[in-house]
Amino acid sequence: MIAHALSNIQKQAECKTEIVELKVSQNIKTIASTAIGITKPPANKSLKKAAQSKFSKAAEQYNSHANVQKQAASDLFKLIKAKSQNKNKLCVDLGAGPLVNTHTLQNEFGQVLVIDLSLNMLKSSTLKSPRICADMDNLPLQANSVDAIFSNFAVQWSANFELLMQSLYRVLKPGGQAYISTVVAGSLNEIKTAFTELDNSSHINSFNTHTYINQSVQKAGFAINSSQKWVYTDCYRTPLKAIKSIKAIGATTHNHTNTRQGLLTKSALQKVCNAYPLINNQACVSYHVVLLSLQKSITKFK
C-alpha cells in the first residue's frame, strides 16, 4: 500500500523510491504519499548514483569505522529535550544508513520512519522499523505531516542544501523540531594537505560553511534553537589507514568537477602518505561538524 502511495514520487525522483518494510501504521501510510509544495530541480543524477553505489558497498563495514559519526550522534541526541508527549510523535530518521541511531530514536518517539538513499544500508539492519529507500532531495512525504526530523552526518550529500532545508520545513508540522548534524568546511584538511604534494586537483569533497548553513535554515523559515560547531578527530596508526577510512564509510563521492581522474599508482600513493601531517606519530582525520536544533514556526506555514 505504501508502494502505491509512493508511485507518483517514483516518476519524479532521480533514484527509485523503494519500500523495504511494509508493516507500518496507517499514520505512516498517510504521510508517505505524493509530496506537494516546493518545486525542486532534479538532483544531480551522477552524484546521486555514485553516492548510492559507494554507500551501498560500505554497508557491511560502516558500523566498525563510523567512529566520528557515532560521536556526533551522541552529541546530537543531547539536543533532544525528553518530553512525555514525544511518545505520541512521529520522527523521521533521515539518511539513517544501517539504522545505527534508530533504536535510540524509538526509545524517545512513538514512531520512527527511516529514510536512506542506499537500499543495502537499510537492509543491513535487523531492527524492526518502517523504512523507505529514497533521495532526501525528493522526499516522499506530505506537508505538515511529521513531528521531528533527526539526521546525522547525511545532509552534506544533498544536491542543494538550501532547497533541502525548505523541504524539511515543509514536511514538519507547525512547531516541529529538526535535529541535524552536517559536515562543514575545514573537514579532511589533513588529507587535503597530503594530496597537495601530488597535484592541484581536489581529492576531498567541498563542504558548506557554518555561515551558509545558518543562513539557509533561517531562509527556509526555521528558528535556530542551537547551532554549534564541533571538531571530531579520528586517528590511525598510518596515513594509508587514515585515507582508507574515508572509503570504509562510503564518503568518497566527489561533489565538484575539479577531481583527479584514475587510480593512484603505488609511487603516487606513497608520496601522499609521506606528506601526511602526523600528530604524535598518528595520522588523524578531522571533521568539522555543525550540530543544529531547529524549530518550525507554530503559526507560519510554507
PDB file of C-alpha atoms in Angstrom:
ATOM      1  CA  MET A   1       0.000   0.000   0.000  1.00  0.00           C
ATOM      2  CA  ILE A   2       2.879   2.375   0.671  1.00  0.00           C
ATOM      3  CA  ALA A   3       4.341   1.430  -2.701  1.00  0.00           C
ATOM      4  CA  HIS A   4       1.077   2.581  -4.319  1.00  0.00           C
ATOM      5  CA  ALA A   5       1.124   5.805  -2.306  1.00  0.00           C
ATOM      6  CA  LEU A   6       4.662   6.483  -3.488  1.00  0.00           C
ATOM      7  CA  SER A   7       4.068   5.665  -7.158  1.00  0.00           C
ATOM      8  CA  ASN A   8       3.852   9.305  -8.243  1.00  0.00           C
ATOM      9  CA  ILE A   9       7.058  10.126  -6.402  1.00  0.00           C
ATOM     10  CA  GLN A  10       8.879   7.358  -8.280  1.00  0.00           C
ATOM     11  CA  LYS A  11       8.143   9.140 -11.547  1.00  0.00           C
ATOM     12  CA  GLN A  12       9.655  12.368 -10.237  1.00  0.00           C
ATOM     13  CA  ALA A  13      12.683  11.122  -8.300  1.00  0.00           C
ATOM     14  CA  GLU A  14      16.106  10.647  -9.815  1.00  0.00           C
ATOM     15  CA  CYS A  15      16.599   7.425  -7.879  1.00  0.00           C
ATOM     16  CA  LYS A  16      13.982   4.762  -7.281  1.00  0.00           C
ATOM     17  CA  THR A  17      11.847   5.040  -4.189  1.00  0.00           C
ATOM     18  CA  GLU A  18      11.503   1.572  -2.716  1.00  0.00           C
ATOM     19  CA  ILE A  19       9.655   0.286   0.310  1.00  0.00           C
ATOM     20  CA  VAL A  20      11.802  -2.002   2.426  1.00  0.00           C
ATOM     21  CA  GLU A  21       9.387  -2.675   5.292  1.00  0.00           C
ATOM     22  CA  LEU A  22       5.650  -2.885   4.606  1.00  0.00           C
ATOM     23  CA  LYS A  23       4.304  -3.492   8.117  1.00  0.00           C
ATOM     24  CA  VAL A  24       3.617   0.106   9.055  1.00  0.00           C
ATOM     25  CA  SER A  25       0.887   2.023  10.783  1.00  0.00           C
ATOM     26  CA  GLN A  26      -1.905   3.820   8.944  1.00  0.00           C
ATOM     27  CA  ASN A  27      -0.376   7.102  10.129  1.00  0.00           C
ATOM     28  CA  ILE A  28       2.820   6.457   8.193  1.00  0.00           C
ATOM     29  CA  LYS A  29       0.881   5.215   5.155  1.00  0.00           C
ATOM     30  CA  THR A  30      -0.963   8.518   5.134  1.00  0.00           C
ATOM     31  CA  ILE A  31       2.086  10.772   5.208  1.00  0.00           C
ATOM     32  CA  ALA A  32       4.204   8.753   2.786  1.00  0.00           C
ATOM     33  CA  SER A  33       2.490   9.886  -0.365  1.00  0.00           C
ATOM     34  CA  THR A  34       2.942  12.455  -3.098  1.00  0.00           C
ATOM     35  CA  ALA A  35       4.950  15.403  -1.811  1.00  0.00           C
ATOM     36  CA  ILE A  36       3.425  18.779  -2.650  1.00  0.00           C
ATOM     37  CA  GLY A  37       4.617  22.328  -2.178  1.00  0.00           C
ATOM     38  CA  ILE A  38       8.171  23.154  -3.221  1.00  0.00           C
ATOM     39  CA  THR A  39       9.119  22.696  -6.860  1.00  0.00           C
ATOM     40  CA  LYS A  40      12.611  21.239  -6.726  1.00  0.00           C
ATOM     41  CA  PRO A  41      15.052  20.897  -9.621  1.00  0.00           C
ATOM     42  CA  PRO A  42      16.182  17.325 -10.315  1.00  0.00           C
ATOM     43  CA  ALA A  43      19.007  16.166  -8.078  1.00  0.00           C
ATOM     44  CA  ASN A  44      22.447  15.714  -9.626  1.00  0.00           C
ATOM     45  CA  LYS A  45      21.900  12.289 -11.152  1.00  0.00           C
ATOM     46  CA  SER A  46      25.558  11.265 -11.498  1.00  0.00           C
ATOM     47  CA  LEU A  47      26.381  12.426  -7.963  1.00  0.00           C
ATOM     48  CA  LYS A  48      23.402  10.577  -6.518  1.00  0.00           C
ATOM     49  CA  LYS A  49      24.200   7.355  -8.379  1.00  0.00           C
ATOM     50  CA  ALA A  50      27.819   7.484  -7.233  1.00  0.00           C
ATOM     51  CA  ALA A  51      26.824   8.183  -3.618  1.00  0.00           C
ATOM     52  CA  GLN A  52      24.239   5.411  -3.656  1.00  0.00           C
ATOM     53  CA  SER A  53      26.760   2.912  -5.028  1.00  0.00           C
ATOM     54  CA  LYS A  54      29.568   3.781  -2.631  1.00  0.00           C
ATOM     55  CA  PHE A  55      27.414   3.860   0.490  1.00  0.00           C
ATOM     56  CA  SER A  56      25.859   0.552  -0.519  1.00  0.00           C
ATOM     57  CA  LYS A  57      29.304  -1.027  -0.874  1.00  0.00           C
ATOM     58  CA  ALA A  58      30.261   0.326   2.557  1.00  0.00           C
ATOM     59  CA  ALA A  59      27.156  -1.048   4.284  1.00  0.00           C
ATOM     60  CA  GLU A  60      28.810  -4.117   5.835  1.00  0.00           C
ATOM     61  CA  GLN A  61      31.835  -2.289   7.255  1.00  0.00           C
ATOM     62  CA  TYR A  62      30.179   1.031   8.098  1.00  0.00           C
ATOM     63  CA  ASN A  63      29.487   0.372  11.781  1.00  0.00           C
ATOM     64  CA  SER A  64      33.052  -0.629  12.563  1.00  0.00           C
ATOM     65  CA  HIS A  65      34.530   2.528  11.009  1.00  0.00           C
ATOM     66  CA  ALA A  66      31.953   5.251  11.717  1.00  0.00           C
ATOM     67  CA  ASN A  67      33.608   6.424  14.937  1.00  0.00           C
ATOM     68  CA  VAL A  68      33.218  10.158  14.336  1.00  0.00           C
ATOM     69  CA  GLN A  69      29.627   9.698  13.211  1.00  0.00           C
ATOM     70  CA  LYS A  70      28.841   7.967  16.499  1.00  0.00           C
ATOM     71  CA  GLN A  71      30.394  10.827  18.480  1.00  0.00           C
ATOM     72  CA  ALA A  72      28.337  13.382  16.561  1.00  0.00           C
ATOM     73  CA  ALA A  73      25.148  11.365  17.053  1.00  0.00           C
ATOM     74  CA  SER A  74      25.762  11.206  20.796  1.00  0.00           C
ATOM     75  CA  ASP A  75      26.069  14.995  20.961  1.00  0.00           C
ATOM     76  CA  LEU A  76      23.071  15.484  18.681  1.00  0.00           C
ATOM     77  CA  PHE A  77      20.878  13.326  20.922  1.00  0.00           C
ATOM     78  CA  LYS A  78      21.692  15.671  23.801  1.00  0.00           C
ATOM     79  CA  LEU A  79      19.844  18.449  21.940  1.00  0.00           C
ATOM     80  CA  ILE A  80      16.585  16.480  22.033  1.00  0.00           C
ATOM     81  CA  LYS A  81      14.601  17.504  25.079  1.00  0.00           C
ATOM     82  CA  ALA A  82      12.950  14.461  26.610  1.00  0.00           C
ATOM     83  CA  LYS A  83       9.214  15.037  26.819  1.00  0.00           C
ATOM     84  CA  SER A  84       6.399  12.658  27.656  1.00  0.00           C
ATOM     85  CA  GLN A  85       4.431  13.876  24.638  1.00  0.00           C
ATOM     86  CA  ASN A  86       7.229  12.645  22.346  1.00  0.00           C
ATOM     87  CA  LYS A  87       5.753   9.171  22.747  1.00  0.00           C
ATOM     88  CA  ASN A  88       2.831  10.357  20.621  1.00  0.00           C
ATOM     89  CA  LYS A  89       5.036  11.831  17.924  1.00  0.00           C
ATOM     90  CA  LEU A  90       6.449  10.620  14.614  1.00  0.00           C
ATOM     91  CA  CYS A  91      10.158  11.139  13.912  1.00  0.00           C
ATOM     92  CA  VAL A  92      11.915  10.676  10.562  1.00  0.00           C
ATOM     93  CA  ASP A  93      15.461   9.289  10.717  1.00  0.00           C
ATOM     94  CA  LEU A  94      16.795  10.903   7.538  1.00  0.00           C
ATOM     95  CA  GLY A  95      19.921   9.429   5.956  1.00  0.00           C
ATOM     96  CA  ALA A  96      19.752   6.677   8.542  1.00  0.00           C
ATOM     97  CA  GLY A  97      22.323   4.365   6.935  1.00  0.00           C
ATOM     98  CA  PRO A  98      22.300   0.980   8.701  1.00  0.00           C
ATOM     99  CA  LEU A  99      19.880   2.321  11.365  1.00  0.00           C
ATOM    100  CA  VAL A 100      22.614   2.927  13.947  1.00  0.00           C
ATOM    101  CA  ASN A 101      20.576   5.705  15.619  1.00  0.00           C
ATOM    102  CA  THR A 102      17.072   4.395  15.033  1.00  0.00           C
ATOM    103  CA  HIS A 103      16.850   2.340  18.232  1.00  0.00           C
ATOM    104  CA  THR A 104      17.654   5.384  20.378  1.00  0.00           C
ATOM    105  CA  LEU A 105      15.046   7.389  18.492  1.00  0.00           C
ATOM    106  CA  GLN A 106      12.487   4.627  19.069  1.00  0.00           C
ATOM    107  CA  ASN A 107      13.058   4.996  22.807  1.00  0.00           C
ATOM    108  CA  GLU A 108      12.299   8.712  22.534  1.00  0.00           C
ATOM    109  CA  PHE A 109       9.492   8.894  19.981  1.00  0.00           C
ATOM    110  CA  GLY A 110       6.306   6.895  19.468  1.00  0.00           C
ATOM    111  CA  GLN A 111       7.063   6.070  15.824  1.00  0.00           C
ATOM    112  CA  VAL A 112      10.225   6.311  13.716  1.00  0.00           C
ATOM    113  CA  LEU A 113      10.228   6.253   9.912  1.00  0.00           C
ATOM    114  CA  VAL A 114      13.620   5.516   8.351  1.00  0.00           C
ATOM    115  CA  ILE A 115      14.737   7.005   5.030  1.00  0.00           C
ATOM    116  CA  ASP A 116      18.043   6.441   3.222  1.00  0.00           C
ATOM    117  CA  LEU A 117      19.408   6.574  -0.332  1.00  0.00           C
ATOM    118  CA  SER A 118      21.141   3.192  -0.023  1.00  0.00           C
ATOM    119  CA  LEU A 119      18.977   0.085  -0.106  1.00  0.00           C
ATOM    120  CA  ASN A 120      21.904  -2.050   1.098  1.00  0.00           C
ATOM    121  CA  MET A 121      22.331   0.173   4.143  1.00  0.00           C
ATOM    122  CA  LEU A 122      18.653  -0.183   5.035  1.00  0.00           C
ATOM    123  CA  LYS A 123      18.651  -3.942   4.544  1.00  0.00           C
ATOM    124  CA  SER A 124      21.781  -4.422   6.655  1.00  0.00           C
ATOM    125  CA  SER A 125      19.838  -3.835   9.881  1.00  0.00           C
ATOM    126  CA  THR A 126      17.517  -6.356  11.541  1.00  0.00           C
ATOM    127  CA  LEU A 127      15.894  -3.643  13.630  1.00  0.00           C
ATOM    128  CA  LYS A 128      12.132  -3.532  13.165  1.00  0.00           C
ATOM    129  CA  SER A 129      11.202  -0.148  11.791  1.00  0.00           C
ATOM    130  CA  PRO A 130       9.360   1.029   8.667  1.00  0.00           C
ATOM    131  CA  ARG A 131      11.894   2.183   6.134  1.00  0.00           C
ATOM    132  CA  ILE A 132      11.906   3.765   2.702  1.00  0.00           C
ATOM    133  CA  CYS A 133      14.752   3.913   0.189  1.00  0.00           C
ATOM    134  CA  ALA A 134      14.519   7.426  -1.236  1.00  0.00           C
ATOM    135  CA  ASP A 135      16.520  10.526  -2.112  1.00  0.00           C
ATOM    136  CA  MET A 136      16.442  13.221   0.576  1.00  0.00           C
ATOM    137  CA  ASP A 137      16.241  15.781  -2.226  1.00  0.00           C
ATOM    138  CA  ASN A 138      12.937  14.236  -3.350  1.00  0.00           C
ATOM    139  CA  LEU A 139      11.264  13.445  -0.039  1.00  0.00           C
ATOM    140  CA  PRO A 140       8.107  11.311  -0.464  1.00  0.00           C
ATOM    141  CA  LEU A 141       6.334  12.974   2.468  1.00  0.00           C
ATOM    142  CA  GLN A 142       3.317  15.225   2.673  1.00  0.00           C
ATOM    143  CA  ALA A 143       3.446  18.769   4.016  1.00  0.00           C
ATOM    144  CA  ASN A 144       2.906  19.268   7.766  1.00  0.00           C
ATOM    145  CA  SER A 145       2.997  15.511   8.379  1.00  0.00           C
ATOM    146  CA  VAL A 146       5.865  14.701  10.783  1.00  0.00           C
ATOM    147  CA  ASP A 147       6.710  15.941  14.263  1.00  0.00           C
ATOM    148  CA  ALA A 148      10.502  15.642  14.237  1.00  0.00           C
ATOM    149  CA  ILE A 149      13.413  15.017  11.885  1.00  0.00           C
ATOM    150  CA  PHE A 150      16.728  13.552  13.013  1.00  0.00           C
ATOM    151  CA  SER A 151      19.624  13.498  10.556  1.00  0.00           C
ATOM    152  CA  ASN A 152      23.205  12.660  11.490  1.00  0.00           C
ATOM    153  CA  PHE A 153      26.106  13.053   9.028  1.00  0.00           C
ATOM    154  CA  ALA A 154      23.839  12.947   5.966  1.00  0.00           C
ATOM    155  CA  VAL A 155      22.597  16.304   4.670  1.00  0.00           C
ATOM    156  CA  GLN A 156      26.033  17.288   3.336  1.00  0.00           C
ATOM    157  CA  TRP A 157      25.234  14.903   0.469  1.00  0.00           C
ATOM    158  CA  SER A 158      22.258  16.996  -0.631  1.00  0.00           C
ATOM    159  CA  ALA A 159      22.494  18.376  -4.161  1.00  0.00           C
ATOM    160  CA  ASN A 160      21.075  21.670  -2.876  1.00  0.00           C
ATOM    161  CA  PHE A 161      21.227  22.272   0.882  1.00  0.00           C
ATOM    162  CA  GLU A 162      19.087  25.398   0.762  1.00  0.00           C
ATOM    163  CA  LEU A 163      16.226  23.638  -1.025  1.00  0.00           C
ATOM    164  CA  LEU A 164      16.572  20.631   1.273  1.00  0.00           C
ATOM    165  CA  MET A 165      16.022  22.855   4.303  1.00  0.00           C
ATOM    166  CA  GLN A 166      12.905  24.284   2.657  1.00  0.00           C
ATOM    167  CA  SER A 167      11.683  20.735   2.040  1.00  0.00           C
ATOM    168  CA  LEU A 168      12.275  19.729   5.671  1.00  0.00           C
ATOM    169  CA  TYR A 169      10.420  22.824   6.829  1.00  0.00           C
ATOM    170  CA  ARG A 170       7.516  21.890   4.560  1.00  0.00           C
ATOM    171  CA  VAL A 171       7.077  18.320   5.835  1.00  0.00           C
ATOM    172  CA  LEU A 172       7.313  19.261   9.518  1.00  0.00           C
ATOM    173  CA  LYS A 173       4.164  20.088  11.427  1.00  0.00           C
ATOM    174  CA  PRO A 174       3.893  23.598  12.896  1.00  0.00           C
ATOM    175  CA  GLY A 175       6.136  23.628  15.953  1.00  0.00           C
ATOM    176  CA  GLY A 176       8.024  20.587  14.649  1.00  0.00           C
ATOM    177  CA  GLN A 177      11.691  20.044  15.501  1.00  0.00           C
ATOM    178  CA  ALA A 178      14.727  19.183  13.374  1.00  0.00           C
ATOM    179  CA  TYR A 179      17.971  17.861  14.830  1.00  0.00           C
ATOM    180  CA  ILE A 180      20.733  17.854  12.241  1.00  0.00           C
ATOM    181  CA  SER A 181      24.486  17.334  12.131  1.00  0.00           C
ATOM    182  CA  THR A 182      26.316  18.197   8.933  1.00  0.00           C
ATOM    183  CA  VAL A 183      29.951  18.251   7.853  1.00  0.00           C
ATOM    184  CA  VAL A 184      31.220  21.744   7.019  1.00  0.00           C
ATOM    185  CA  ALA A 185      34.245  23.484   5.533  1.00  0.00           C
ATOM    186  CA  GLY A 186      37.555  22.667   7.201  1.00  0.00           C
ATOM    187  CA  SER A 187      36.926  18.930   7.273  1.00  0.00           C
ATOM    188  CA  LEU A 188      39.514  16.433   5.999  1.00  0.00           C
ATOM    189  CA  ASN A 189      42.203  19.104   5.835  1.00  0.00           C
ATOM    190  CA  GLU A 190      44.896  16.554   6.682  1.00  0.00           C
ATOM    191  CA  ILE A 191      44.041  14.537   3.580  1.00  0.00           C
ATOM    192  CA  LYS A 192      43.822  17.714   1.505  1.00  0.00           C
ATOM    193  CA  THR A 193      47.288  18.781   2.709  1.00  0.00           C
ATOM    194  CA  ALA A 194      48.830  15.417   1.896  1.00  0.00           C
ATOM    195  CA  PHE A 195      47.480  15.372  -1.652  1.00  0.00           C
ATOM    196  CA  THR A 196      48.836  18.843  -2.460  1.00  0.00           C
ATOM    197  CA  GLU A 197      52.239  17.145  -2.744  1.00  0.00           C
ATOM    198  CA  LEU A 198      50.848  15.172  -5.670  1.00  0.00           C
ATOM    199  CA  ASP A 199      48.881  17.650  -7.802  1.00  0.00           C
ATOM    200  CA  ASN A 200      46.498  20.591  -7.749  1.00  0.00           C
ATOM    201  CA  SER A 201      43.339  18.515  -8.161  1.00  0.00           C
ATOM    202  CA  SER A 202      40.844  18.230  -5.361  1.00  0.00           C
ATOM    203  CA  HIS A 203      40.798  14.852  -3.624  1.00  0.00           C
ATOM    204  CA  ILE A 204      38.188  15.623  -0.995  1.00  0.00           C
ATOM    205  CA  ASN A 205      34.632  16.901  -1.101  1.00  0.00           C
ATOM    206  CA  SER A 206      33.834  20.565  -0.750  1.00  0.00           C
ATOM    207  CA  PHE A 207      31.548  21.433   2.154  1.00  0.00           C
ATOM    208  CA  ASN A 208      29.311  24.366   3.041  1.00  0.00           C
ATOM    209  CA  THR A 209      30.449  26.922   5.605  1.00  0.00           C
ATOM    210  CA  HIS A 210      28.869  27.311   9.027  1.00  0.00           C
ATOM    211  CA  THR A 211      27.639  30.759   7.989  1.00  0.00           C
ATOM    212  CA  TYR A 212      25.923  29.368   4.886  1.00  0.00           C
ATOM    213  CA  ILE A 213      24.287  26.632   6.958  1.00  0.00           C
ATOM    214  CA  ASN A 214      22.781  29.176   9.363  1.00  0.00           C
ATOM    215  CA  GLN A 215      21.644  31.445   6.544  1.00  0.00           C
ATOM    216  CA  SER A 216      19.968  28.569   4.686  1.00  0.00           C
ATOM    217  CA  VAL A 217      17.969  27.281   7.648  1.00  0.00           C
ATOM    218  CA  GLN A 218      16.813  30.791   8.526  1.00  0.00           C
ATOM    219  CA  LYS A 219      15.852  31.467   4.910  1.00  0.00           C
ATOM    220  CA  ALA A 220      13.748  28.291   4.996  1.00  0.00           C
ATOM    221  CA  GLY A 221      11.843  29.745   7.950  1.00  0.00           C
ATOM    222  CA  PHE A 222      13.401  27.826  10.848  1.00  0.00           C
ATOM    223  CA  ALA A 223      14.126  29.326  14.227  1.00  0.00           C
ATOM    224  CA  ILE A 224      17.592  28.257  15.361  1.00  0.00           C
ATOM    225  CA  ASN A 225      17.495  26.990  18.919  1.00  0.00           C
ATOM    226  CA  SER A 226      21.130  25.911  18.745  1.00  0.00           C
ATOM    227  CA  SER A 227      23.899  25.972  16.124  1.00  0.00           C
ATOM    228  CA  GLN A 228      27.199  24.638  17.428  1.00  0.00           C
ATOM    229  CA  LYS A 229      30.383  23.792  15.573  1.00  0.00           C
ATOM    230  CA  TRP A 230      32.378  20.816  16.792  1.00  0.00           C
ATOM    231  CA  VAL A 231      35.614  19.255  15.581  1.00  0.00           C
ATOM    232  CA  TYR A 232      35.754  15.461  15.799  1.00  0.00           C
ATOM    233  CA  THR A 233      39.013  13.632  15.180  1.00  0.00           C
ATOM    234  CA  ASP A 234      39.733  10.032  14.299  1.00  0.00           C
ATOM    235  CA  CYS A 235      43.364   8.875  14.491  1.00  0.00           C
ATOM    236  CA  TYR A 236      45.098   5.949  12.794  1.00  0.00           C
ATOM    237  CA  ARG A 237      48.471   4.265  13.025  1.00  0.00           C
ATOM    238  CA  THR A 238      49.380   5.019   9.415  1.00  0.00           C
ATOM    239  CA  PRO A 239      48.435   7.624   6.775  1.00  0.00           C
ATOM    240  CA  LEU A 240      47.232   4.845   4.488  1.00  0.00           C
ATOM    241  CA  LYS A 241      44.688   3.687   7.067  1.00  0.00           C
ATOM    242  CA  ALA A 242      43.551   7.278   7.558  1.00  0.00           C
ATOM    243  CA  ILE A 243      42.957   7.684   3.829  1.00  0.00           C
ATOM    244  CA  LYS A 244      41.190   4.328   3.568  1.00  0.00           C
ATOM    245  CA  SER A 245      38.888   5.257   6.465  1.00  0.00           C
ATOM    246  CA  ILE A 246      37.035   7.642   4.143  1.00  0.00           C
ATOM    247  CA  LYS A 247      36.313   4.826   1.709  1.00  0.00           C
ATOM    248  CA  ALA A 248      35.233   2.493   4.518  1.00  0.00           C
ATOM    249  CA  ILE A 249      32.263   4.717   5.356  1.00  0.00           C
ATOM    250  CA  GLY A 250      31.378   5.373   1.716  1.00  0.00           C
ATOM    251  CA  ALA A 251      32.283   9.062   1.825  1.00  0.00           C
ATOM    252  CA  THR A 252      34.405   9.225  -1.323  1.00  0.00           C
ATOM    253  CA  THR A 253      31.840  10.693  -3.719  1.00  0.00           C
ATOM    254  CA  HIS A 254      33.158  13.989  -5.069  1.00  0.00           C
ATOM    255  CA  ASN A 255      30.659  16.831  -5.300  1.00  0.00           C
ATOM    256  CA  HIS A 256      32.717  19.032  -7.633  1.00  0.00           C
ATOM    257  CA  THR A 257      34.336  18.860 -11.060  1.00  0.00           C
ATOM    258  CA  ASN A 258      37.989  19.503 -10.165  1.00  0.00           C
ATOM    259  CA  THR A 259      38.634  15.875  -9.343  1.00  0.00           C
ATOM    260  CA  ARG A 260      41.653  13.830 -10.313  1.00  0.00           C
ATOM    261  CA  GLN A 261      40.689  11.008 -12.673  1.00  0.00           C
ATOM    262  CA  GLY A 262      42.079   7.490 -12.486  1.00  0.00           C
ATOM    263  CA  LEU A 263      43.630   5.356  -9.770  1.00  0.00           C
ATOM    264  CA  LEU A 264      46.754   6.357  -7.876  1.00  0.00           C
ATOM    265  CA  THR A 265      49.925   4.481  -8.661  1.00  0.00           C
ATOM    266  CA  LYS A 266      51.823   2.917  -5.764  1.00  0.00           C
ATOM    267  CA  SER A 267      54.514   5.571  -6.001  1.00  0.00           C
ATOM    268  CA  ALA A 268      51.951   8.381  -6.035  1.00  0.00           C
ATOM    269  CA  LEU A 269      50.152   6.917  -3.032  1.00  0.00           C
ATOM    270  CA  GLN A 270      53.448   6.585  -1.183  1.00  0.00           C
ATOM    271  CA  LYS A 271      54.206  10.232  -1.925  1.00  0.00           C
ATOM    272  CA  VAL A 272      50.868  11.244  -0.432  1.00  0.00           C
ATOM    273  CA  CYS A 273      51.436   9.102   2.656  1.00  0.00           C
ATOM    274  CA  ASN A 274      54.893  10.604   3.186  1.00  0.00           C
ATOM    275  CA  ALA A 275      53.372  14.089   3.092  1.00  0.00           C
ATOM    276  CA  TYR A 276      50.559  13.294   5.513  1.00  0.00           C
ATOM    277  CA  PRO A 277      50.797  15.555   8.616  1.00  0.00           C
ATOM    278  CA  LEU A 278      51.278  13.453  11.760  1.00  0.00           C
ATOM    279  CA  ILE A 279      50.324  14.271  15.343  1.00  0.00           C
ATOM    280  CA  ASN A 280      52.191  12.247  17.963  1.00  0.00           C
ATOM    281  CA  ASN A 281      53.107   9.750  15.232  1.00  0.00           C
ATOM    282  CA  GLN A 282      49.451   9.257  14.353  1.00  0.00           C
ATOM    283  CA  ALA A 283      47.602  10.103  11.148  1.00  0.00           C
ATOM    284  CA  CYS A 284      44.441  11.930  12.149  1.00  0.00           C
ATOM    285  CA  VAL A 285      41.332  12.787  10.141  1.00  0.00           C
ATOM    286  CA  SER A 286      39.354  15.758  11.407  1.00  0.00           C
ATOM    287  CA  TYR A 287      35.720  16.535  10.709  1.00  0.00           C
ATOM    288  CA  HIS A 288      34.276  19.996  11.308  1.00  0.00           C
ATOM    289  CA  VAL A 289      30.612  19.435  12.107  1.00  0.00           C
ATOM    290  CA  VAL A 290      27.707  21.778  12.829  1.00  0.00           C
ATOM    291  CA  LEU A 291      25.012  20.475  15.174  1.00  0.00           C
ATOM    292  CA  LEU A 292      21.628  22.128  14.724  1.00  0.00           C
ATOM    293  CA  SER A 293      18.474  22.228  16.797  1.00  0.00           C
ATOM    294  CA  LEU A 294      15.749  23.869  14.693  1.00  0.00           C
ATOM    295  CA  GLN A 295      12.059  24.603  15.111  1.00  0.00           C
ATOM    296  CA  LYS A 296       9.300  25.326  12.628  1.00  0.00           C
ATOM    297  CA  SER A 297       7.046  28.237  13.482  1.00  0.00           C
ATOM    298  CA  ILE A 298       3.787  27.295  15.151  1.00  0.00           C
ATOM    299  CA  THR A 299       1.797  29.805  13.119  1.00  0.00           C
ATOM    300  CA  LYS A 300       3.744  30.300   9.872  1.00  0.00           C
ATOM    301  CA  PHE A 301       3.089  27.912   7.001  1.00  0.00           C
ATOM    302  CA  LYS A 302       5.259  27.460   3.937  1.00  0.00           C
TER     303      LYS A 302
END
